[in-house]
PDB file of C-alpha atoms in Angstrom:
ATOM      1  CA  MET A  10     110.883 121.773  89.252  1.00  0.00           C
ATOM      2  CA  GLY A  11     113.897 120.995  91.379  1.00  0.00           C
ATOM      3  CA  PHE A  12     116.353 123.019  93.379  1.00  0.00           C
ATOM      4  CA  ILE A  13     119.976 122.921  94.426  1.00  0.00           C
ATOM      5  CA  ILE A  14     122.041 124.640  97.051  1.00  0.00           C
ATOM      6  CA  LYS A  15     124.307 127.313  95.576  1.00  0.00           C
ATOM      7  CA  ASN A  16     127.690 126.048  94.538  1.00  0.00           C
ATOM      8  CA  LYS A  17     130.894 127.468  95.958  1.00  0.00           C
ATOM      9  CA  ASP A  18     131.884 129.476  92.879  1.00  0.00           C
ATOM     10  CA  ASN A  19     128.553 131.407  92.922  1.00  0.00           C
ATOM     11  CA  ARG A  20     127.792 130.682  89.274  1.00  0.00           C
ATOM     12  CA  ILE A  21     124.228 129.809  88.342  1.00  0.00           C
ATOM     13  CA  PRO A  22     124.382 126.313  86.825  1.00  0.00           C
ATOM     14  CA  GLN A  23     122.965 125.809  83.355  1.00  0.00           C
ATOM     15  CA  GLY A  24     119.228 125.126  83.524  1.00  0.00           C
ATOM     16  CA  TYR A  25     118.782 126.900  86.887  1.00  0.00           C
ATOM     17  CA  HIS A  26     117.736 130.389  87.965  1.00  0.00           C
ATOM     18  CA  LYS A  27     117.277 132.360  91.158  1.00  0.00           C
ATOM     19  CA  ALA A  28     114.110 131.659  93.116  1.00  0.00           C
ATOM     20  CA  GLU A  29     111.062 133.743  92.325  1.00  0.00           C
ATOM     21  CA  GLU A  30     109.019 135.588  94.939  1.00  0.00           C
ATOM     22  CA  LYS A  31     106.216 132.975  95.023  1.00  0.00           C
ATOM     23  CA  PHE A  32     108.670 130.145  95.753  1.00  0.00           C
ATOM     24  CA  ILE A  33     110.252 132.185  98.536  1.00  0.00           C
ATOM     25  CA  LEU A  34     106.892 133.153 100.020  1.00  0.00           C
ATOM     26  CA  ASP A  35     105.595 129.558  99.932  1.00  0.00           C
ATOM     27  CA  ASN A  36     108.705 128.365 101.731  1.00  0.00           C
ATOM     28  CA  TYR A  37     108.488 131.165 104.268  1.00  0.00           C
ATOM     29  CA  PHE A  38     105.010 130.103 105.289  1.00  0.00           C
ATOM     30  CA  TYR A  39     106.097 126.456 105.312  1.00  0.00           C
ATOM     31  CA  TYR A  40     108.657 127.285 108.016  1.00  0.00           C
ATOM     32  CA  ASP A  41     106.272 129.629 109.880  1.00  0.00           C
ATOM     33  CA  LYS A  42     104.450 126.804 111.664  1.00  0.00           C
ATOM     34  CA  ASN A  43     102.434 128.966 114.069  1.00  0.00           C
ATOM     35  CA  GLY A  44     101.277 131.433 111.412  1.00  0.00           C
ATOM     36  CA  ASP A  45     102.571 134.607 113.070  1.00  0.00           C
ATOM     37  CA  CYS A  46     104.318 135.763 109.858  1.00  0.00           C
ATOM     38  CA  ASN A  47     107.762 135.287 111.390  1.00  0.00           C
ATOM     39  CA  VAL A  48     110.079 132.299 111.418  1.00  0.00           C
ATOM     40  CA  SER A  49     111.365 131.832 114.951  1.00  0.00           C
ATOM     41  CA  LYS A  50     114.668 130.192 115.686  1.00  0.00           C
ATOM     42  CA  ASN A  51     112.746 127.252 117.151  1.00  0.00           C
ATOM     43  CA  GLU A  52     110.713 126.836 113.951  1.00  0.00           C
ATOM     44  CA  TRP A  53     113.914 127.042 111.904  1.00  0.00           C
ATOM     45  CA  MET A  54     115.763 124.513 114.052  1.00  0.00           C
ATOM     46  CA  VAL A  55     112.894 122.000 114.238  1.00  0.00           C
ATOM     47  CA  ALA A  56     112.464 122.003 110.452  1.00  0.00           C
ATOM     48  CA  PHE A  57     116.149 121.356 109.828  1.00  0.00           C
ATOM     49  CA  ILE A  58     116.532 118.823 112.635  1.00  0.00           C
ATOM     50  CA  LYS A  59     113.726 116.825 111.005  1.00  0.00           C
ATOM     51  CA  MET A  60     115.682 116.941 107.733  1.00  0.00           C
ATOM     52  CA  LEU A  61     118.851 115.856 109.545  1.00  0.00           C
ATOM     53  CA  GLY A  62     116.970 112.791 110.757  1.00  0.00           C
ATOM     54  CA  ASN A  63     116.799 111.633 107.150  1.00  0.00           C
ATOM     55  CA  ASP A  64     120.580 111.955 106.883  1.00  0.00           C
ATOM     56  CA  MET A  65     121.528 110.030 110.027  1.00  0.00           C
ATOM     57  CA  PRO A  66     123.671 107.409 108.262  1.00  0.00           C
ATOM     58  CA  SER A  67     125.867 110.138 106.736  1.00  0.00           C
ATOM     59  CA  LEU A  68     126.122 111.985 110.028  1.00  0.00           C
ATOM     60  CA  GLU A  69     127.038 108.794 111.887  1.00  0.00           C
ATOM     61  CA  LYS A  70     129.921 108.253 109.467  1.00  0.00           C
ATOM     62  CA  GLU A  71     131.231 111.751 110.229  1.00  0.00           C
ATOM     63  CA  GLY A  72     131.776 110.909 113.874  1.00  0.00           C
ATOM     64  CA  PRO A  73     130.221 111.217 117.325  1.00  0.00           C
ATOM     65  CA  ASN A  74     129.956 115.012 117.327  1.00  0.00           C
ATOM     66  CA  ALA A  75     128.601 115.438 113.785  1.00  0.00           C
ATOM     67  CA  ILE A  76     125.002 116.004 114.851  1.00  0.00           C
ATOM     68  CA  MET A  77     125.895 118.645 117.426  1.00  0.00           C
ATOM     69  CA  LYS A  78     128.224 120.330 114.955  1.00  0.00           C
ATOM     70  CA  LYS A  79     125.440 120.468 112.348  1.00  0.00           C
ATOM     71  CA  ILE A  80     122.965 121.867 114.908  1.00  0.00           C
ATOM     72  CA  GLN A  81     125.467 124.580 115.861  1.00  0.00           C
ATOM     73  CA  GLU A  82     125.973 125.430 112.178  1.00  0.00           C
ATOM     74  CA  LEU A  83     122.200 125.777 111.739  1.00  0.00           C
ATOM     75  CA  SER A  84     121.960 127.997 114.800  1.00  0.00           C
ATOM     76  CA  ASP A  85     124.849 130.158 113.598  1.00  0.00           C
ATOM     77  CA  GLU A  86     123.307 130.417 110.124  1.00  0.00           C
ATOM     78  CA  PHE A  87     120.008 131.601 111.609  1.00  0.00           C
ATOM     79  CA  ASP A  88     121.842 134.203 113.703  1.00  0.00           C
ATOM     80  CA  SER A  89     123.756 135.488 110.681  1.00  0.00           C
ATOM     81  CA  TYR A  90     120.528 136.147 108.749  1.00  0.00           C
ATOM     82  CA  ASP A  91     118.626 137.557 111.742  1.00  0.00           C
ATOM     83  CA  THR A  92     120.098 140.982 111.082  1.00  0.00           C
ATOM     84  CA  ASP A  93     117.985 142.835 113.659  1.00  0.00           C
ATOM     85  CA  LYS A  94     118.811 140.147 116.261  1.00  0.00           C
ATOM     86  CA  ASN A  95     115.219 139.783 117.471  1.00  0.00           C
ATOM     87  CA  GLY A  96     115.164 135.961 117.319  1.00  0.00           C
ATOM     88  CA  TYR A  97     112.911 135.869 114.252  1.00  0.00           C
ATOM     89  CA  LEU A  98     113.400 135.878 110.509  1.00  0.00           C
ATOM     90  CA  GLU A  99     111.086 138.390 108.952  1.00  0.00           C
ATOM     91  CA  PHE A 100     110.281 137.848 105.280  1.00  0.00           C
ATOM     92  CA  GLN A 101     113.090 140.063 103.938  1.00  0.00           C
ATOM     93  CA  GLU A 102     115.666 138.246 106.075  1.00  0.00           C
ATOM     94  CA  PHE A 103     114.346 134.859 104.977  1.00  0.00           C
ATOM     95  CA  LYS A 104     114.305 136.016 101.359  1.00  0.00           C
ATOM     96  CA  LYS A 105     118.040 136.739 101.548  1.00  0.00           C
ATOM     97  CA  ILE A 106     118.686 133.156 102.653  1.00  0.00           C
ATOM     98  CA  ILE A 107     116.887 131.746  99.636  1.00  0.00           C
ATOM     99  CA  GLU A 108     118.358 134.268  97.209  1.00  0.00           C
ATOM    100  CA  ASN A 109     121.871 133.623  98.505  1.00  0.00           C
ATOM    101  CA  ASN A 110     121.675 129.831  98.670  1.00  0.00           C
ATOM    102  CA  ILE A 111     119.065 128.251  96.384  1.00  0.00           C
ATOM    103  CA  TYR A 112     118.729 127.870  92.616  1.00  0.00           C
ATOM    104  CA  ILE A 113     115.588 126.524  90.927  1.00  0.00           C
ATOM    105  CA  SER A 114     115.611 124.361  87.809  1.00  0.00           C
ATOM    106  CA  ASP A 115     113.815 125.551  84.682  1.00  0.00           C
TER     107      ASP A 115
END
């Protein structure tokens, strides 16, 4: 099984489908590092900053502010999905992120 980030034209690529509930739930608890059944903004940011570390050569090529720009984008993305603005992603909010952005291969 693999996954891709949704393409810009919102079509599901051949051989892919929307994520199923188990995939979403597993990922939710992966991000919920302290086990409180919520994904805090800190948990969200730490997980993605670790991933950014693997992409440092690409970010360096983008220029001196690329890392800060990416961190701001991640923060803004969290805020856009935190619909009740409590600083946490509850499961339904997190589910929307996956449903709106990730496709799973068959």
